[in-house]
Coordinates of C-alpha atoms in Angstrom, one line a residue:
M1 CA -63.7 302.8 136.2
F2 CA -62.5 302.3 132.6
S3 CA -63.2 305.5 130.8
G4 CA -61.5 308.5 130.0
E5 CA -57.9 309.3 131.9
K6 CA -58.7 305.9 134.1
H7 CA -58.6 303.8 130.7
W8 CA -55.4 302.3 129.7
N9 CA -55.0 303.8 126.2
W10 CA -55.7 307.1 127.4
K11 CA -53.0 309.1 125.9
N12 CA -52.6 313.0 126.7
G13 CA -56.4 313.9 126.7
E14 CA -57.1 311.4 123.8
N15 CA -58.3 307.7 123.7
I16 CA -55.9 306.5 120.7
K17 CA -57.5 303.8 118.6
Y18 CA -54.6 301.7 117.0
K19 CA -56.9 299.3 115.7
S20 CA -58.5 301.6 113.4
L21 CA -55.1 303.3 112.5
L22 CA -53.8 299.8 111.5
I23 CA -57.1 299.1 109.5
K24 CA -57.2 302.4 107.7
N25 CA -53.6 301.6 106.7
G26 CA -54.4 298.6 104.8
V27 CA -53.2 296.1 107.4
K28 CA -55.4 293.1 107.7
P29 CA -56.6 291.9 111.4
I30 CA -54.5 289.0 111.9
C31 CA -52.2 288.2 114.9
K32 CA -48.3 288.6 113.9
I33 CA -47.5 285.3 115.8
C34 CA -50.1 282.9 115.7
K35 CA -52.4 284.2 112.5
C36 CA -55.6 284.4 114.5
E37 CA -58.5 286.3 112.5
D38 CA -60.7 286.8 115.4
V39 CA -61.0 290.6 115.8
R40 CA -62.6 290.5 119.2
I41 CA -59.4 289.1 120.6
L42 CA -57.1 291.2 118.7
A43 CA -55.0 293.7 120.2
V44 CA -52.5 296.2 119.0
H45 CA -48.7 295.8 120.1
H46 CA -46.2 298.4 120.1
L47 CA -42.7 296.6 119.0
D48 CA -40.5 298.8 120.8
K49 CA -42.7 298.8 123.9
N50 CA -43.1 302.4 123.5
H51 CA -46.6 303.7 123.8
K52 CA -45.3 307.2 122.7
N53 CA -44.3 305.9 119.4
N54 CA -47.2 305.5 117.4
D55 CA -45.4 305.0 114.1
F56 CA -47.3 302.7 111.6
D57 CA -44.0 300.6 111.4
N58 CA -43.9 300.2 115.1
L59 CA -47.5 298.9 115.4
V60 CA -48.7 295.0 114.8
F61 CA -51.8 293.2 115.5
L62 CA -51.4 290.5 118.3
C63 CA -54.2 288.5 119.7
H64 CA -54.5 288.7 123.4
N65 CA -52.9 285.4 124.3
C66 CA -49.7 286.2 121.9
H67 CA -49.4 289.7 123.3
H68 CA -49.5 288.1 126.9
L69 CA -46.5 285.7 125.7
V70 CA -44.4 288.7 124.3
H71 CA -44.7 290.6 127.4
H72 CA -44.7 288.0 129.9
H73 CA -42.5 285.1 128.3
K74 CA -40.3 287.0 126.1
V75 CA -41.9 285.3 122.8
K76 CA -40.4 287.4 119.8
V77 CA -42.6 289.0 117.3
S78 CA -41.1 288.0 113.8

């Protein structure tokens, strides 16, 4: 149900691993807003909300709670 093309992270035939991209580039896995360090609940957020823009400067770690707040309650990422 959530694999391959049905997975929300599926992009044009590949499953992009944003977490690995950030970590390989030296970004510590810490939520940009609340500073949570639990990697089990961290997601990668696109600052410009454009999932096709995978530039390193456009990606930040957010915990699931803060990610929800950014998308649904207009909390700003500093």
